[in-house]
XYZ file of C-alpha atoms in Angstrom:
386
model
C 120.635 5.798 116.374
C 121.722 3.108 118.842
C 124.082 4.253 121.408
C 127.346 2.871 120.940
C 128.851 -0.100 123.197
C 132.676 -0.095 124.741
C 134.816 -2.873 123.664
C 133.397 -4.951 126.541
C 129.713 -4.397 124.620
C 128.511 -3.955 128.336
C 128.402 0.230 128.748
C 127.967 2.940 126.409
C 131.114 4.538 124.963
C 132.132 8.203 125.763
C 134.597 10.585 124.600
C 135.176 12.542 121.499
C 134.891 9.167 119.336
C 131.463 8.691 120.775
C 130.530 12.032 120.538
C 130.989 12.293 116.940
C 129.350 8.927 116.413
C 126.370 10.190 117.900
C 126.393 13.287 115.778
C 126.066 11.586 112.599
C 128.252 13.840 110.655
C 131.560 12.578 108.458
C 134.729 13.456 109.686
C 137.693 14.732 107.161
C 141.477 15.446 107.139
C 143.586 18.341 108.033
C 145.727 20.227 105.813
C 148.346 18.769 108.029
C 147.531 15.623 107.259
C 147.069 16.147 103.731
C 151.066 17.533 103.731
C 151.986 14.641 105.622
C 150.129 11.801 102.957
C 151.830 14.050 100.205
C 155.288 14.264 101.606
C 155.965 10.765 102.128
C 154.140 9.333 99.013
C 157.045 12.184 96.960
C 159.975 11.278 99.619
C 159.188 7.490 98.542
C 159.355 8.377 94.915
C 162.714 9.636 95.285
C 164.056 7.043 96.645
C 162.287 4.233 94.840
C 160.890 5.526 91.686
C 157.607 5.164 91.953
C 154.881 6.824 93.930
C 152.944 5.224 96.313
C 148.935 5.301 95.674
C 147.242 5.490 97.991
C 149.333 6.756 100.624
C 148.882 5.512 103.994
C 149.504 7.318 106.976
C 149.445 7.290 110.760
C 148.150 9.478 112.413
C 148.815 11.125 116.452
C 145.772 9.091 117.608
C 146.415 5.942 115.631
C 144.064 6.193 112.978
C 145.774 5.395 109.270
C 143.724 6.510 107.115
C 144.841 6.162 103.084
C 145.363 9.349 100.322
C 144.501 9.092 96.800
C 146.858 10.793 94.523
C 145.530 13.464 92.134
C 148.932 14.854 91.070
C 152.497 13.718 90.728
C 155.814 14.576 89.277
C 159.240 12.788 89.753
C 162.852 14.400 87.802
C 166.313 13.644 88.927
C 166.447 16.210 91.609
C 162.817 16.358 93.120
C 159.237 14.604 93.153
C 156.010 16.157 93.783
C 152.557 14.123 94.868
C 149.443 16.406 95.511
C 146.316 15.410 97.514
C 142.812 16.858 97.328
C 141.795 17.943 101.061
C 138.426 15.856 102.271
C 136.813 18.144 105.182
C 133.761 15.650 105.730
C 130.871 17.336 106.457
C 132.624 20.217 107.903
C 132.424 23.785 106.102
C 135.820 24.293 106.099
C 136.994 27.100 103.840
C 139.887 24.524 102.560
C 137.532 21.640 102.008
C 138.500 21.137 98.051
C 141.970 22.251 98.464
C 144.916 20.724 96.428
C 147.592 20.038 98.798
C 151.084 19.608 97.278
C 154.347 18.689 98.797
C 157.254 18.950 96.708
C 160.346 17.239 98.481
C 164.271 17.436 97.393
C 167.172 15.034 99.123
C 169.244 17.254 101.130
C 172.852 16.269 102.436
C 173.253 13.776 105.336
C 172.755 15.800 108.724
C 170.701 18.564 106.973
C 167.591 17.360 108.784
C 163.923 17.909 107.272
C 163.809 21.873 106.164
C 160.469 22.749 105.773
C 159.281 25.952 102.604
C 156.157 27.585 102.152
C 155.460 27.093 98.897
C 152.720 29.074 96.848
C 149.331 29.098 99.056
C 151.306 28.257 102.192
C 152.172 31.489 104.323
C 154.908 33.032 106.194
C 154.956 33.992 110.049
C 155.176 37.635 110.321
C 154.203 38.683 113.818
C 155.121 37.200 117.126
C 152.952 35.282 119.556
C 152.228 31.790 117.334
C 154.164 28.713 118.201
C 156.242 29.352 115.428
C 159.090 31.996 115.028
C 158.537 34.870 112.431
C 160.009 34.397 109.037
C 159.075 30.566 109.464
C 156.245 28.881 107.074
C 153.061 28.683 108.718
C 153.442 24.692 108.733
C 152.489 24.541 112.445
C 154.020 22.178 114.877
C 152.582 18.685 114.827
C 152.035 18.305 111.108
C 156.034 19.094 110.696
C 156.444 16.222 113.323
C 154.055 14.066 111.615
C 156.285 14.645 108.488
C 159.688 14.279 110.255
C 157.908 10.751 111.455
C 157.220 9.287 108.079
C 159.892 10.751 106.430
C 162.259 9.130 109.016
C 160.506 5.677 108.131
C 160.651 6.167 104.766
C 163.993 6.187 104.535
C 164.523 3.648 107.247
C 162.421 1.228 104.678
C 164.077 1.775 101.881
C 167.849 3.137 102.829
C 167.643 6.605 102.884
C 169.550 9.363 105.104
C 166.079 11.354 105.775
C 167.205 14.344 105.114
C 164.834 16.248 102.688
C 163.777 20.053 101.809
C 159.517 19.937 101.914
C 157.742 22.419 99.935
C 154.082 22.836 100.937
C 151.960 24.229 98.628
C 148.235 24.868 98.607
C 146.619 25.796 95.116
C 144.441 29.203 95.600
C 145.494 29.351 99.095
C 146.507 32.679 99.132
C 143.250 33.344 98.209
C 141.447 30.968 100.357
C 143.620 32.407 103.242
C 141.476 36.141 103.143
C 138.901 34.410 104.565
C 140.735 33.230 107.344
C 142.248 34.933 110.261
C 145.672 34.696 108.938
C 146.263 38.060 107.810
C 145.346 39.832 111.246
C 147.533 37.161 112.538
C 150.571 37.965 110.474
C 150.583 35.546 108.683
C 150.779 36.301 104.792
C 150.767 34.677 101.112
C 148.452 32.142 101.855
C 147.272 29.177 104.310
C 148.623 27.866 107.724
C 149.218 23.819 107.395
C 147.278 22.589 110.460
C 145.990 20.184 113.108
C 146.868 18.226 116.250
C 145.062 14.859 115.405
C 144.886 14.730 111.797
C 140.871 14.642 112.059
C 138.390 17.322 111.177
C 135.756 17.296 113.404
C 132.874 18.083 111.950
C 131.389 21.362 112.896
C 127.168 21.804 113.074
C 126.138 23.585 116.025
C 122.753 21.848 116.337
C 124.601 18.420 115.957
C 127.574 19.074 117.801
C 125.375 20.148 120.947
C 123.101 17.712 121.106
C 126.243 15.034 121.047
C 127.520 17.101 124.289
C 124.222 16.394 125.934
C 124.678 12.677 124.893
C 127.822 13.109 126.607
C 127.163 14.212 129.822
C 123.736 11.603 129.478
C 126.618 8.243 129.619
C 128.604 9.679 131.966
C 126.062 9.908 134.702
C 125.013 6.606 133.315
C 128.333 5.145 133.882
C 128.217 6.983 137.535
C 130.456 9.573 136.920
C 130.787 12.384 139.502
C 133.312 14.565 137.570
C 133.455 15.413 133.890
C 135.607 17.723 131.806
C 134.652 19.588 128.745
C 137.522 20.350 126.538
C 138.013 22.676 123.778
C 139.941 20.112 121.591
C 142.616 17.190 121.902
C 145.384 18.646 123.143
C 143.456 20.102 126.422
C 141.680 16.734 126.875
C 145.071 15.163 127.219
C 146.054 17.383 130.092
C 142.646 17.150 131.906
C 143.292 13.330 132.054
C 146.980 13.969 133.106
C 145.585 16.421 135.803
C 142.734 14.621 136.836
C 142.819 10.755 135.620
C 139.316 11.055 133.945
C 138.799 7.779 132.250
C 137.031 8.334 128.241
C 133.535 8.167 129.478
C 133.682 11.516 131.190
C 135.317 13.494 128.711
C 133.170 16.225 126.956
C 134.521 17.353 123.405
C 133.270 20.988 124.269
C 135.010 22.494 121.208
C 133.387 26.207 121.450
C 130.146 25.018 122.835
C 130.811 26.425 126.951
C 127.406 27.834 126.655
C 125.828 23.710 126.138
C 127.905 22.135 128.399
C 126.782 24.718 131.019
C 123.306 24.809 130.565
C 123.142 20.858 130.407
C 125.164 20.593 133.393
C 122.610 23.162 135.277
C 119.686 20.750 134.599
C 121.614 17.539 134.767
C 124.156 18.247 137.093
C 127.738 16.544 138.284
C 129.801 17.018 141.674
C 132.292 19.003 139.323
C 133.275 20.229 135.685
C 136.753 20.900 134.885
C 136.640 23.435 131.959
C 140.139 22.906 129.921
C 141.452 24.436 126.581
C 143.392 26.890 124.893
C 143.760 30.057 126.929
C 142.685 32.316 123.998
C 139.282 30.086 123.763
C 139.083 30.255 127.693
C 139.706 34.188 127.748
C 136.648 34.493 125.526
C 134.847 32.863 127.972
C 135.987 34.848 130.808
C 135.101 38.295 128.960
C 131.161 36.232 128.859
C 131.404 34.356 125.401
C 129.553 31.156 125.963
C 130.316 30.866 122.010
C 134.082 30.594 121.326
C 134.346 30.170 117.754
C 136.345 32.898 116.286
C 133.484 33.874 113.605
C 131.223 34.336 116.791
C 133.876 36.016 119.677
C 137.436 36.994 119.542
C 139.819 37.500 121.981
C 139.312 40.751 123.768
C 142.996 42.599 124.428
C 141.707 45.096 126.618
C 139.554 43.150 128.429
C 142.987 40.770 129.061
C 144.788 44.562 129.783
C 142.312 44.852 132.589
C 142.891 41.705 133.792
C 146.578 42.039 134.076
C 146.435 45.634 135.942
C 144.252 43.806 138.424
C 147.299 41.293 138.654
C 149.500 44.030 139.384
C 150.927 45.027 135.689
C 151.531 48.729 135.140
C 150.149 50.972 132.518
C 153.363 50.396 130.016
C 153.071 46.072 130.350
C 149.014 46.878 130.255
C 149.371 49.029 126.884
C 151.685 45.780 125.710
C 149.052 43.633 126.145
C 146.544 45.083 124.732
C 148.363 45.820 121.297
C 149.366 42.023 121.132
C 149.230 40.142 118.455
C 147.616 36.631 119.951
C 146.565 35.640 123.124
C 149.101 33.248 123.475
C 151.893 36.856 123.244
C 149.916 38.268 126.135
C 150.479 35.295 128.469
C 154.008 35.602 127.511
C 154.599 39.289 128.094
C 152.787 38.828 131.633
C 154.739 35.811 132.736
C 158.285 37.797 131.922
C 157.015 40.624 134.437
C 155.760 38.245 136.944
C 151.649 38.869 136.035
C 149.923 35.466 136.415
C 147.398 36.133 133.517
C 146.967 32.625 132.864
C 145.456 32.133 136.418
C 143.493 35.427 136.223
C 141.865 34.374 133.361
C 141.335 30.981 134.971
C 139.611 32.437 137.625
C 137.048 34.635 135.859
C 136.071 32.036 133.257
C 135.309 29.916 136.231
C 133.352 33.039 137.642
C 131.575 32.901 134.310
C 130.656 29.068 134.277
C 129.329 29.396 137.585
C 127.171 32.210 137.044
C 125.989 30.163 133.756
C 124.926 27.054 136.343
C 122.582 29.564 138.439
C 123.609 27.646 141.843
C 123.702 24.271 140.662
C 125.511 22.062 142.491
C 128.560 21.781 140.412
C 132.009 22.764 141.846
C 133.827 24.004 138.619
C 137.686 24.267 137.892
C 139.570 25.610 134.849
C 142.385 24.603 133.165
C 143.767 27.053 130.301
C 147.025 25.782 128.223
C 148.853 26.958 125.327
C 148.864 25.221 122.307
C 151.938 22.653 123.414
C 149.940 21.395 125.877
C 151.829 23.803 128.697
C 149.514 24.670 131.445
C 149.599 28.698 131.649
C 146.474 29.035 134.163
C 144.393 27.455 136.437
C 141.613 27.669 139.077
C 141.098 25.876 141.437
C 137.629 24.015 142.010
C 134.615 26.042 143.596
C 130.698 25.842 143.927
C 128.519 28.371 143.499
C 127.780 30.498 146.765
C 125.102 29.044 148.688
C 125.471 25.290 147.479
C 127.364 22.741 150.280
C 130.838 22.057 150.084
């Protein structure tokens, strides 16, 4: 395959976008996106009648990206449009999946109220960025339905106010072989994603685009890179650091490759950013971090946070949380900088992985808003020059 050109048609392109070029693979949609094309395709048949199909919609990253219809339903008091989820070439568990929104007009100033409707569970443990007893609709995709509800009604002279229903056929099936359950959440599927993309996911593919990577950025004469575990914490390592797209690694859970590259084909310095669950896998040693491969270790975090100065009752708190995100939180309220411990030994970690490379590394570990909750600051291996 031809390496990709910028804009200009003068340098090779970098970035996630180029990454996934180069892998070959299809990309799909999210379930979030799937309830987002759904909602506003039965929000516009309550106002106008008729449904649109398809249903085009925008997504974070600018993408818009059109929804075939495969089920719809309009009465005097509701309207229901259902989309079939497209993974790509990703084997996602709800590639297949009948999405369904079913939306009702609410009274002016009620908002957008969001329902987990059959398939779609409920929040039943702390420590996810939504509050228990909520649907397991997770952030973004609500805003993404807000968004187009909002200009829906702006089009065609609605208030915006709306009840959505998300349903997912089978999903409380589909959801047992998720991590939802050990999560807390129950009867059925979270509604998910940040961009609105599915990235496709094959390890051999994936890895070899990550070399690709790190191949145009030295290309382009880049002396610092970043591998990031997904969009979100490539967002903050350009806000942090001012990479431009040519020197930003889509790591996902592939440490291990960018490591290993990096130790033959080395850069003054790696910033390692992403989620600080992901990033505490890799500072108990995971070079792996998908969840069907390594999972957050609590008591590895508990012994962590005594070394931060927690005692044995905050220590026995974190390691019977429910997420890693809950055991940030119960450190910070006691004053236990977890966040930067774990910074710290994933960087330990990644530098033992480059075997005295020259490569200063620093870590950046957020939570899922994008909040930085740890960091590390850069440092070579011992023996290389400053």
């Amino acid at each position: 395959m031809a390496e990709p050109t910028s804009k200009a048609g003068t340098a090779p392109a970098g970035g996630r976008s180029a990454q996934l070029e180069r892998s070959g693979l299809r990309h799909g949609w999210t379930t979030g996106a799937c309830a987002t094309a759904a909602a506003t395709a039965a929000y516009t048949a309550l106002l106008s009648g008729e449904f649109p199909d398809p249903v085009t919609v925008a997504l974070p990253k600018g993408q818009r990206p059109a929804f075939a219809l495969a089920g719809e339903e309009l009465t005097a008091d509701r309207a229901m449009a259902a989309v079939v989820k497209d993974a790509g070439d990703d084997p996602d568990v709800t590639h297949g999946a009948m999405v369904r929104a079913t939306v009702r007009l609410l009274p002016p100033g009620s908002g957008v109220v969001f329902r987990a409707g059959p398939g779609v569970g409920t929040v039943t443990r702390p420590g996810l960025p939504l509050a228990v007893g909520e649907p397991a609709i997770n952030p973004v995709p609500r805003q993404m339905m807000r968004d187009h509800i909002s200009s829906v009604a702006a089009r065609l002279g609605g208030t915006g106010d709306a009840e959505v229903e998300i349903g997912v056929d089978h999903g409380e099936e589909i959801a047992r072989s998720t991590w939802n359950p050990r999560l807390g959440i129950l009867g059925g599927l979270s509604i998910l994603g940040t961009t609105g993309i599915v990235v496709p996911y094959s390890c051999s593919a994936w890895i070899d685009s990550i070399r690709r990577g790190v191949d145009v950025a030295r290309a382009a004469g880049r002396t610092h890179v970043a591998g990031c575990t997904g969009s979100t914490s490539e967002k903050v390592a350009v806000a942090v650091h001012g990479l431009p797209q040519d020197a930003l690694l889509d790591m996902g859970d592939f440490a291990g490759a960018v490591l290993k590259y990096l130790r033959r084909h080395p850069v003054d310095r790696l910033t390692v950013a992403g989620g600080f669950a992901k990033l505490s896998k890799l500072a108990a040693g995971h070079l792996d971090l998908h969840s069907s491969r390594s999972q957050v270790d609590k008591a590895f975090l508990a012994g962590l946070a005594r070394r931060g100065g927690a005692d044995e009752e905050l220590a026995t708190a974190v390691a019977a949380a429910n997420t890693g995100l809950e055991t940030v939180q119960l450190c910070a309220a006691r004053g236990v900088p977890l966040g930067d411990l774990v910074a710290a030994a994933a960087r330990e970690v990644a530098l033992g992985v480059l075997r005295g490379a020259p490569v200063a590394v620093d870590v950046i570990c957020i939570d899922r808003a994008g909040a930085i909750v740890g960091r590390a600051a850069a440092r070579r291996p011992r023996g290389t020059a400053t």
